[in-house]
XYZ file of C-alpha atoms in Angstrom:
251
model
C 167.386 18.281 49.376
C 164.315 18.153 47.220
C 164.075 20.760 44.461
C 161.161 22.711 43.352
C 161.129 23.538 39.675
C 158.538 25.794 38.094
C 157.848 25.752 34.314
C 156.205 28.860 32.927
C 155.527 30.805 29.770
C 154.030 34.251 29.459
C 151.586 33.111 26.686
C 149.642 29.942 26.075
C 150.522 27.694 23.266
C 154.225 27.466 23.848
C 154.468 23.738 24.751
C 154.918 24.472 28.597
C 152.792 21.488 29.863
C 154.434 19.247 27.255
C 157.795 20.188 28.445
C 156.975 19.847 32.097
C 155.538 16.428 31.546
C 158.573 15.246 29.433
C 161.179 16.732 31.977
C 159.357 14.916 34.730
C 159.608 11.575 32.842
C 163.278 12.176 32.107
C 163.931 12.741 35.787
C 161.858 9.604 36.928
C 163.687 7.603 34.307
C 166.842 8.236 36.304
C 165.187 6.782 39.411
C 163.903 10.051 41.031
C 160.535 10.486 42.858
C 158.954 13.252 41.080
C 155.691 15.148 41.883
C 154.012 17.185 39.252
C 151.264 19.817 40.218
C 148.941 21.278 37.700
C 148.391 24.830 38.964
C 146.945 25.959 35.557
C 143.416 25.600 37.257
C 141.793 27.788 34.735
C 142.806 25.547 31.839
C 144.236 22.215 33.013
C 145.389 19.550 30.746
C 148.673 17.960 31.655
C 146.899 14.818 32.946
C 146.169 13.941 29.304
C 149.957 13.657 28.524
C 150.309 11.165 31.437
C 147.264 9.074 30.095
C 145.007 9.965 33.074
C 141.290 10.357 32.087
C 138.971 12.588 33.674
C 136.968 9.703 35.191
C 140.134 8.469 36.815
C 140.685 11.813 38.694
C 139.132 10.945 42.160
C 140.558 14.061 43.816
C 142.113 17.188 42.392
C 144.123 20.188 43.445
C 140.830 22.022 43.760
C 139.531 19.610 46.327
C 142.634 20.313 48.351
C 142.362 24.068 47.931
C 138.744 23.999 49.076
C 139.560 21.997 52.132
C 137.977 18.732 51.005
C 141.074 16.519 51.165
C 144.658 16.508 52.236
C 147.012 17.203 49.257
C 148.454 13.678 49.224
C 144.968 12.242 48.561
C 144.937 14.206 45.346
C 148.059 12.578 44.121
C 147.844 10.087 41.286
C 150.562 7.444 40.533
C 150.848 7.814 36.896
C 154.112 5.629 36.461
C 152.407 2.435 35.454
C 150.728 4.179 32.557
C 153.856 5.586 31.015
C 154.295 2.530 28.756
C 158.045 2.237 29.675
C 160.091 0.806 32.358
C 160.635 3.795 34.577
C 162.620 2.945 37.861
C 161.476 6.186 39.510
C 157.873 7.413 40.273
C 155.780 10.219 38.948
C 152.875 11.471 41.236
C 150.666 13.879 39.477
C 148.243 16.357 41.267
C 145.696 17.296 38.575
C 143.386 20.147 38.500
C 139.720 19.568 37.869
C 138.386 19.506 34.317
C 134.864 19.965 35.640
C 133.266 23.105 34.346
C 131.603 23.918 37.544
C 135.001 23.570 39.383
C 136.764 25.913 36.844
C 134.067 28.501 37.130
C 134.256 28.356 40.868
C 137.834 29.198 40.720
C 137.336 32.090 38.235
C 134.404 33.344 40.439
C 135.805 33.032 43.898
C 139.505 32.291 43.601
C 141.435 30.579 46.520
C 143.886 31.305 49.206
C 147.442 31.128 47.604
C 148.746 30.608 51.211
C 147.043 27.183 51.258
C 148.677 26.183 47.947
C 152.080 27.140 49.469
C 151.575 25.087 52.568
C 150.215 22.085 50.398
C 153.310 22.068 48.085
C 155.602 21.781 51.135
C 153.390 19.096 52.653
C 153.401 17.169 49.517
C 157.158 17.146 49.356
C 157.217 15.546 52.787
C 154.307 13.247 52.381
C 155.634 11.625 49.144
C 159.284 11.944 50.035
C 159.770 13.715 46.666
C 163.226 14.345 45.085
C 161.814 16.904 42.666
C 158.526 18.844 42.766
C 157.624 20.281 39.408
C 154.930 23.097 38.993
C 153.089 23.581 35.775
C 151.998 27.191 35.992
C 149.344 29.145 34.579
C 150.533 31.375 31.643
C 150.875 34.985 32.382
C 151.571 36.555 35.772
C 149.055 36.232 38.705
C 149.132 35.659 42.324
C 149.483 31.845 42.301
C 152.247 32.074 39.568
C 154.180 34.542 41.507
C 154.061 32.246 44.520
C 155.317 29.339 42.460
C 158.175 31.348 41.000
C 159.013 32.656 44.517
C 159.471 29.282 46.196
C 161.232 27.745 43.237
C 164.960 26.496 43.248
C 164.729 26.861 39.450
C 162.484 28.474 36.873
C 162.106 27.148 33.307
C 160.604 29.838 30.975
C 159.321 28.516 27.729
C 159.006 30.829 24.657
C 158.692 30.681 20.863
C 160.627 32.778 18.388
C 157.799 35.166 18.299
C 157.729 39.022 19.065
C 154.850 38.695 21.490
C 156.634 35.875 23.383
C 159.830 37.911 23.386
C 158.029 40.869 25.070
C 156.184 38.909 27.585
C 159.214 36.858 28.465
C 161.063 40.027 29.365
C 158.479 40.731 32.011
C 158.727 37.315 33.435
C 162.541 37.419 33.639
C 162.466 40.767 35.329
C 159.980 39.461 38.021
C 162.186 36.269 38.459
C 165.170 38.251 39.170
C 163.373 40.567 41.626
C 162.163 37.403 43.395
C 165.820 36.148 43.528
C 165.109 32.775 41.923
C 168.454 30.822 42.280
C 168.313 29.418 38.714
C 166.729 30.785 35.698
C 166.937 29.110 32.337
C 165.045 29.659 28.952
C 163.942 27.084 26.424
C 163.029 28.326 22.968
C 160.535 25.966 21.617
C 158.719 25.159 18.172
C 161.703 26.886 16.276
C 160.990 26.558 12.451
C 163.496 24.714 10.402
C 164.455 27.849 8.412
C 165.728 29.481 11.460
C 169.314 29.007 12.503
C 169.233 27.584 16.084
C 172.706 28.935 17.031
C 171.598 32.428 16.044
C 168.350 31.972 17.875
C 170.304 30.927 20.966
C 172.644 33.903 20.756
C 169.954 36.440 20.284
C 167.774 35.146 23.080
C 170.725 34.868 25.524
C 171.849 38.417 24.680
C 168.432 39.907 24.993
C 167.642 38.476 28.438
C 171.148 38.007 29.880
C 170.493 34.359 31.019
C 171.244 30.921 29.698
C 169.201 29.221 26.889
C 169.278 25.574 27.872
C 167.746 24.286 24.611
C 166.498 25.422 21.336
C 163.836 22.900 20.254
C 162.783 22.634 16.616
C 159.292 22.396 15.358
C 158.734 18.552 15.175
C 156.220 16.738 13.099
C 156.546 13.765 15.428
C 155.523 16.010 18.274
C 152.585 17.191 16.494
C 151.496 13.803 15.319
C 151.914 12.318 18.820
C 149.141 14.959 19.686
C 149.565 14.685 23.361
C 148.683 10.893 23.460
C 151.902 10.190 25.271
C 155.264 11.415 26.435
C 157.680 12.204 23.561
C 160.906 11.496 25.337
C 159.660 7.921 26.058
C 158.316 7.392 22.508
C 161.403 8.814 20.840
C 164.287 8.325 23.224
C 166.948 8.952 20.468
C 165.349 12.057 19.025
C 167.397 15.344 19.021
C 164.534 16.911 21.111
C 164.851 14.177 23.726
C 168.667 14.749 23.813
C 168.125 18.373 24.258
C 165.565 17.971 27.085
C 167.910 15.567 28.827
C 170.368 18.372 28.883
C 167.718 20.672 30.380
C 167.007 18.163 33.013
C 170.628 17.829 33.978
C 170.890 21.589 34.325
C 167.900 21.776 36.530
C 169.271 19.240 39.111
C 172.936 20.050 38.906
């Protein structure tokens, strides 16, 4: 059965989109057909990680939500641009980067029921093994929908007091929505922190599994969203940790 995985963070700047894209690449590298949907309509950007320029986006999630196309028409095959021999396939449904489209969403919103139906339609139309949803930070109607329909929810947080407080809200909501699998990923951990201690503290605080504690990485910063870290650095400890996260999500 296809799996729906949402990746969320309560605050921006946690590396949520980067984690989503890299997990998608690892799953595709194992031969899976992966769909990635950017539902962060107010501040889209995951397409950059897949090397998709704004001029290459002929249809977007916005077009589907406003009834201008079928959702499969907004799917872009980004596999050839990964720069690696990936036996699976990644189909990306980006959100529009056009200022007018973003303003329209902020002004008028959209029917989240249409989004729900579209995600199910996409799974069937592309025969997906995994559908990954890159959510908007915080909690709003479309984020709650994404969490509610997910087989697994990955919450990204940094070792920061604001992140800790916001994450507790998200964890509580996810439990009330009966998400079957909930895991945490602690990202951008400074080298002076003890990763085992960070893991223990976070697991105790939220009562759920920490699938990975990812250190701050100069290589990740230098890459600057110009590619997928796990494909550029296949032997890096961060890549190894993300492989473990991917395995946990599809187990």
